[in-house]
């Protein structure tokens, strides 16, 4: 009897693991195949003649999402970010991929909520009040302990990762409700499911996104609008370079975990396929072994995870 119980306890997390780790990544880690995940036919068909707004499109995952969208027969795509030069560069790459689609560059600093509202109004009018896909990908991470983080960093990350998205949604979504269709894709993080040391500000802002999306989905589904909350693990982007220290200055370092993360183009392809082909609402992408294990432990052995995180903090503190 005891043995049966232990076997069941062992199998439960394993089946949960296969649920949380997307099959493409499982295959990839086995064979280390580098083939890029392209958007499939169904996704491309769903996006035909559609208009999209993408924040955080100047680099990293946002740029990769913009480029993947540009490969579809879309009508209009508004590209937003802080760095105008990078945005122009992304627009040129998009133009080269698709000469039929109209690409617009609208810079916006997401830490400025009034600017975010104005941006959303401008983006809506660029799309003739007809936005089909809103991708909220602009974000910023943090890298410091609670004791070393100022309140202002909490506030800035809440603005950049969450409040700006709420402000933008409030401008865009009413027009989606009017026409009875639309998709909101909000890029959260595995850290929106599990709070880890040195990330109080970041985890708080991403947990906010998770809760907001869940509540929003309950209200918008009956209006024909789908709300998707995506939780990526480590992706090879500049996220850590641009992360905030406790005093608000830039961390400026490329963490190994980030550098060794998943390929943003593959992750972007997988996100779009999950949304437009598979109709997934909340999903994890690019989760490595430790992120997957942490998610499973949170459900099955929360106390064990708690202790692991305490140890991780103590170890990191020693290495400082
Ligand atoms: C990271 O930043 C550098 C310098 O701005 C840029 O060249 C590079 O493309 C960025 N990487 C990604 C993945 O966006």
Coordinates of C-alpha atoms and ligand atoms in Angstrom, one line a residue:
X1 CA 0.0 0.0 0.0
X2 CA 2.8 2.4 1.0
X3 CA 4.6 1.6 -2.1
X4 CA 1.6 2.2 -4.3
X5 CA 1.3 5.6 -2.6
X6 CA 4.9 6.5 -3.3
X7 CA 4.5 5.4 -7.0
X8 CA 1.4 7.6 -7.3
X9 CA 3.2 10.5 -5.7
X10 CA 6.0 10.0 -8.2
X11 CA 3.8 9.8 -11.2
X12 CA 1.6 12.7 -10.4
X13 CA 4.4 15.3 -10.8
X14 CA 5.7 13.6 -13.9
X15 CA 2.3 13.8 -15.6
X16 CA 2.1 17.4 -14.5
X17 CA 5.6 18.0 -16.0
X18 CA 4.4 16.8 -19.3
X19 CA 1.5 19.1 -19.0
X20 CA 3.6 22.2 -18.3
X21 CA 6.5 21.6 -20.6
X22 CA 5.5 22.2 -24.2
X23 CA 6.2 19.2 -26.3
X24 CA 8.4 21.2 -28.7
X25 CA 10.8 22.0 -25.9
X26 CA 10.8 18.5 -24.6
X27 CA 11.8 17.3 -28.0
X28 CA 14.3 20.0 -28.4
X29 CA 16.1 19.3 -25.2
X30 CA 16.4 15.7 -26.2
X31 CA 17.8 16.2 -29.7
X32 CA 19.0 19.8 -29.3
X33 CA 17.5 20.4 -32.7
X34 CA 17.7 24.0 -33.8
X35 CA 14.9 24.1 -36.3
X36 CA 12.9 27.3 -35.7
X37 CA 9.3 27.0 -34.8
X38 CA 7.4 28.7 -37.6
X39 CA 3.9 29.8 -37.4
X40 CA 1.7 27.1 -38.8
X41 CA -1.0 27.5 -41.6
X42 CA -3.9 27.8 -39.2
X43 CA -2.2 30.6 -37.3
X44 CA -1.3 32.4 -40.5
X45 CA -4.9 32.0 -41.7
X46 CA -6.3 33.4 -38.4
X47 CA -4.1 36.4 -38.8
X48 CA -4.9 37.2 -42.5
X49 CA -6.1 40.8 -43.0
X50 CA -5.8 41.5 -39.3
X51 CA -4.4 44.5 -37.5
X52 CA -2.1 44.2 -34.5
X53 CA -0.3 46.4 -31.9
X54 CA 2.9 45.2 -30.4
X55 CA 4.6 46.9 -27.4
X56 CA 8.2 46.1 -26.6
X57 CA 8.8 45.5 -30.3
X58 CA 12.2 47.1 -30.4
X59 CA 14.1 44.1 -29.2
X60 CA 13.9 40.6 -27.7
X61 CA 10.7 38.7 -27.6
X62 CA 8.6 41.7 -28.7
X63 CA 10.7 42.1 -31.8
X64 CA 10.5 38.4 -32.5
X65 CA 6.7 38.5 -32.2
X66 CA 6.6 41.4 -34.6
X67 CA 8.7 39.6 -37.1
X68 CA 6.6 36.5 -36.9
X69 CA 3.4 38.5 -37.3
X70 CA 5.0 40.3 -40.3
X71 CA 5.3 36.9 -42.1
X72 CA 1.5 36.6 -42.1
X73 CA -0.8 38.4 -44.6
X74 CA -1.7 41.0 -42.0
X75 CA -3.1 44.5 -42.9
X76 CA -1.5 46.7 -40.3
X77 CA 1.0 46.3 -37.5
X78 CA 1.9 49.1 -35.0
X79 CA 5.4 48.6 -33.5
X80 CA 6.1 50.3 -30.2
X81 CA 9.0 50.6 -27.9
X82 CA 11.3 53.2 -26.3
X83 CA 14.2 53.1 -28.8
X84 CA 13.3 54.8 -32.0
X85 CA 16.4 53.7 -33.9
X86 CA 15.8 50.0 -33.0
X87 CA 12.1 50.4 -33.9
X88 CA 13.0 51.8 -37.3
X89 CA 15.4 48.9 -37.8
X90 CA 12.6 46.4 -36.9
X91 CA 10.2 48.1 -39.2
X92 CA 12.8 47.8 -42.1
X93 CA 13.1 44.1 -41.3
X94 CA 9.3 43.8 -41.3
X95 CA 9.0 45.7 -44.6
X96 CA 11.5 43.3 -46.1
X97 CA 9.4 40.3 -45.0
X98 CA 6.0 41.7 -46.1
X99 CA 5.6 44.5 -48.6
X100 CA 1.7 44.4 -48.5
X101 CA 1.3 45.1 -44.7
X102 CA 1.4 48.6 -43.4
X103 CA 3.9 49.0 -40.5
X104 CA 3.8 52.0 -38.2
X105 CA 6.3 53.0 -35.6
X106 CA 5.0 54.7 -32.5
X107 CA 7.5 55.1 -29.7
X108 CA 6.2 55.0 -26.1
X109 CA 7.8 54.9 -22.6
X110 CA 5.7 52.5 -20.6
X111 CA 6.8 54.0 -17.3
X112 CA 4.8 57.1 -18.3
X113 CA 1.1 56.2 -17.9
X114 CA -0.2 59.4 -19.6
X115 CA 2.2 58.8 -22.5
X116 CA 0.9 55.2 -22.7
X117 CA -2.7 56.3 -22.9
X118 CA -1.8 58.8 -25.7
X119 CA 0.1 56.1 -27.5
X120 CA -2.9 53.7 -27.4
X121 CA -5.1 56.4 -28.8
X122 CA -2.7 57.1 -31.6
X123 CA -2.2 53.4 -32.3
X124 CA -6.0 52.9 -32.4
X125 CA -6.4 55.6 -35.0
X126 CA -3.5 54.3 -37.1
X127 CA -5.6 51.0 -37.2
X128 CA -8.8 53.0 -38.1
X129 CA -10.3 52.0 -34.7
X130 CA -10.0 48.3 -35.7
X131 CA -7.5 46.4 -33.7
X132 CA -7.6 42.6 -33.8
X133 CA -4.6 41.7 -31.8
X134 CA -3.1 43.5 -28.9
X135 CA 0.3 42.1 -27.8
X136 CA 1.6 43.6 -24.5
X137 CA 5.2 42.5 -24.4
X138 CA 7.0 45.7 -23.2
X139 CA 8.6 45.0 -19.8
X140 CA 11.5 45.3 -17.4
X141 CA 13.0 43.1 -14.8
X142 CA 14.6 43.8 -11.4
X143 CA 17.7 42.5 -9.7
X144 CA 17.9 43.3 -6.0
X145 CA 16.8 42.2 -2.6
X146 CA 13.8 43.7 -0.9
X147 CA 16.1 45.4 1.7
X148 CA 18.1 47.1 -1.1
X149 CA 15.2 48.0 -3.3
X150 CA 13.5 51.4 -3.1
X151 CA 9.8 51.8 -3.2
X152 CA 10.3 53.7 -6.5
X153 CA 11.6 50.5 -8.2
X154 CA 8.4 48.7 -7.2
X155 CA 6.4 51.6 -8.6
X156 CA 8.3 51.8 -11.8
X157 CA 8.0 48.0 -12.5
X158 CA 4.3 48.1 -11.7
X159 CA 4.0 50.9 -14.3
X160 CA 6.1 49.3 -17.0
X161 CA 4.9 45.7 -16.6
X162 CA 1.3 46.2 -15.5
X163 CA -0.3 49.6 -15.2
X164 CA 0.7 50.8 -18.7
X165 CA -0.9 47.6 -20.1
X166 CA -4.0 48.3 -18.2
X167 CA -4.0 51.9 -19.5
X168 CA -3.4 50.7 -23.1
X169 CA -6.1 48.0 -22.8
X170 CA -8.7 50.5 -21.6
X171 CA -8.2 52.6 -24.8
X172 CA -8.1 49.6 -27.2
X173 CA -10.5 47.0 -25.8
X174 CA -13.8 48.9 -26.0
X175 CA -13.4 48.9 -29.8
X176 CA -12.9 45.2 -29.7
X177 CA -16.0 44.8 -27.6
X178 CA -18.0 46.9 -30.2
X179 CA -17.0 44.6 -33.1
X180 CA -17.3 41.5 -31.0
X181 CA -13.8 40.1 -31.6
X182 CA -10.2 40.5 -30.7
X183 CA -7.2 38.8 -28.9
X184 CA -5.2 40.3 -26.1
X185 CA -1.8 38.6 -25.6
X186 CA -0.1 39.7 -22.4
X187 CA 3.4 38.5 -21.9
X188 CA 3.9 37.7 -18.2
X189 CA 6.6 35.4 -16.8
X190 CA 7.2 32.2 -14.9
X191 CA 8.0 34.8 -12.2
X192 CA 4.3 35.7 -12.4
X193 CA 3.6 32.2 -11.0
X194 CA 6.5 31.8 -8.6
X195 CA 8.2 34.6 -6.6
X196 CA 11.9 34.1 -6.4
X197 CA 14.6 36.0 -4.4
X198 CA 15.9 39.3 -5.8
X199 CA 12.7 39.8 -7.8
X200 CA 10.1 41.2 -5.4
X201 CA 9.3 44.1 -7.7
X202 CA 9.3 42.0 -10.9
X203 CA 7.3 39.1 -9.4
X204 CA 4.7 41.5 -8.0
X205 CA 4.2 43.2 -11.4
X206 CA 3.9 39.9 -13.2
X207 CA 1.5 38.3 -10.6
X208 CA -0.6 41.4 -11.2
X209 CA -0.7 40.6 -14.9
X210 CA -1.8 37.0 -14.2
X211 CA -4.7 38.0 -11.9
X212 CA -5.8 40.8 -14.2
X213 CA -5.9 38.6 -17.2
X214 CA -7.8 35.9 -15.4
X215 CA -10.5 38.3 -14.2
X216 CA -10.5 40.1 -17.6
X217 CA -11.1 36.8 -19.4
X218 CA -14.1 36.0 -17.3
X219 CA -15.6 39.3 -18.5
X220 CA -14.6 39.4 -22.1
X221 CA -15.0 35.9 -23.4
X222 CA -18.8 36.4 -23.9
X223 CA -17.9 39.4 -26.0
X224 CA -15.9 37.3 -28.4
X225 CA -12.5 38.5 -27.1
X226 CA -9.8 36.0 -26.0
X227 CA -7.4 36.9 -23.3
X228 CA -4.1 35.1 -23.2
X229 CA -1.5 35.3 -20.4
X230 CA 1.9 33.9 -21.4
X231 CA 4.5 32.8 -18.9
X232 CA 7.9 32.4 -20.5
X233 CA 10.9 31.0 -18.7
X234 CA 14.4 32.3 -19.7
X235 CA 14.7 33.6 -23.2
X236 CA 17.9 34.8 -24.8
X237 CA 17.1 38.6 -24.8
X238 CA 18.5 41.7 -23.2
X239 CA 16.0 41.5 -20.3
X240 CA 18.8 41.2 -17.6
X241 CA 20.9 43.9 -19.3
X242 CA 18.0 46.3 -18.9
X243 CA 16.9 45.2 -15.5
X244 CA 16.7 47.7 -12.6
X245 CA 18.9 47.6 -9.6
X246 CA 17.4 48.5 -6.2
X247 CA 18.2 52.2 -6.6
X248 CA 16.6 52.3 -10.1
X249 CA 19.9 52.3 -12.0
X250 CA 20.5 49.7 -14.8
X251 CA 21.8 46.3 -13.8
X252 CA 23.7 46.2 -17.1
X253 CA 24.8 42.6 -16.9
X254 CA 24.0 39.6 -19.1
X255 CA 23.0 36.8 -16.8
X256 CA 24.0 33.3 -17.9
X257 CA 20.5 32.1 -17.4
X258 CA 19.2 34.7 -19.8
X259 CA 22.1 34.3 -22.3
X260 CA 21.4 30.5 -22.3
X261 CA 17.7 31.0 -22.6
X262 CA 15.4 29.9 -25.4
X263 CA 15.6 31.4 -28.9
X264 CA 13.2 34.4 -29.0
X265 CA 12.1 33.6 -32.6
X266 CA 11.1 30.0 -31.6
X267 CA 9.3 31.2 -28.5
X268 CA 7.4 33.8 -30.6
X269 CA 6.3 31.2 -33.1
X270 CA 5.2 28.9 -30.3
X271 CA 3.2 31.7 -28.6
X272 CA 1.3 32.6 -31.8
X273 CA 0.6 28.9 -32.6
X274 CA -0.6 28.3 -29.0
X275 CA -2.9 31.3 -29.2
X276 CA -4.3 31.1 -32.8
X277 CA -4.1 27.4 -33.6
X278 CA -4.5 25.7 -30.2
X279 CA -6.7 28.4 -28.5
X280 CA -4.7 28.2 -25.3
X281 CA -5.4 30.9 -22.7
X282 CA -2.8 30.7 -20.0
X283 CA 0.4 28.8 -20.9
X284 CA 4.1 28.5 -20.0
X285 CA 6.7 28.6 -22.7
X286 CA 10.5 28.1 -22.7
X287 CA 10.5 26.8 -19.2
X288 CA 13.7 25.0 -18.4
X289 CA 14.1 22.2 -15.9
X290 CA 14.2 24.3 -12.8
X291 CA 11.3 26.5 -13.8
X292 CA 9.2 23.4 -14.6
X293 CA 10.2 21.7 -11.4
X294 CA 9.3 24.9 -9.4
X295 CA 5.9 25.1 -10.9
X296 CA 5.2 21.4 -10.1
X297 CA 6.6 21.8 -6.6
X298 CA 4.4 24.8 -6.0
X299 CA 1.3 22.6 -6.5
X300 CA 2.6 19.4 -4.9
X301 CA 5.2 20.3 -2.3
X302 CA 4.9 24.1 -1.6
X303 CA 6.9 23.9 1.7
X304 CA 9.7 22.2 -0.1
X305 CA 9.8 24.9 -2.8
X306 CA 9.7 27.5 0.0
X307 CA 12.8 26.0 1.5
X308 CA 14.6 25.8 -1.9
X309 CA 14.0 29.5 -2.4
X310 CA 15.3 30.4 1.0
X311 CA 18.4 28.4 0.2
X312 CA 18.8 30.0 -3.1
X313 CA 18.7 33.5 -1.5
X314 CA 21.3 32.5 1.1
X315 CA 23.6 31.1 -1.5
X316 CA 23.2 34.2 -3.7
X317 CA 23.9 36.4 -0.7
X318 CA 27.1 34.6 0.0
X319 CA 28.3 35.0 -3.6
X320 CA 27.7 38.7 -3.6
Ligands
LIG1 C1 20.4 43.5 -27.2 O1 20.9 44.8 -27.4 C2 21.9 45.0 -28.4 C3 22.5 46.4 -28.3 O2 21.5 47.3 -28.2 C4 21.3 44.7 -29.7 O3 22.2 44.8 -30.8 C5 20.7 43.3 -29.7 O4 20.0 43.0 -30.9 C6 19.8 43.1 -28.5 N1 19.4 41.7 -28.4 C7 18.1 41.3 -28.6 C8 17.9 39.8 -28.5 O5 17.2 42.0 -28.8

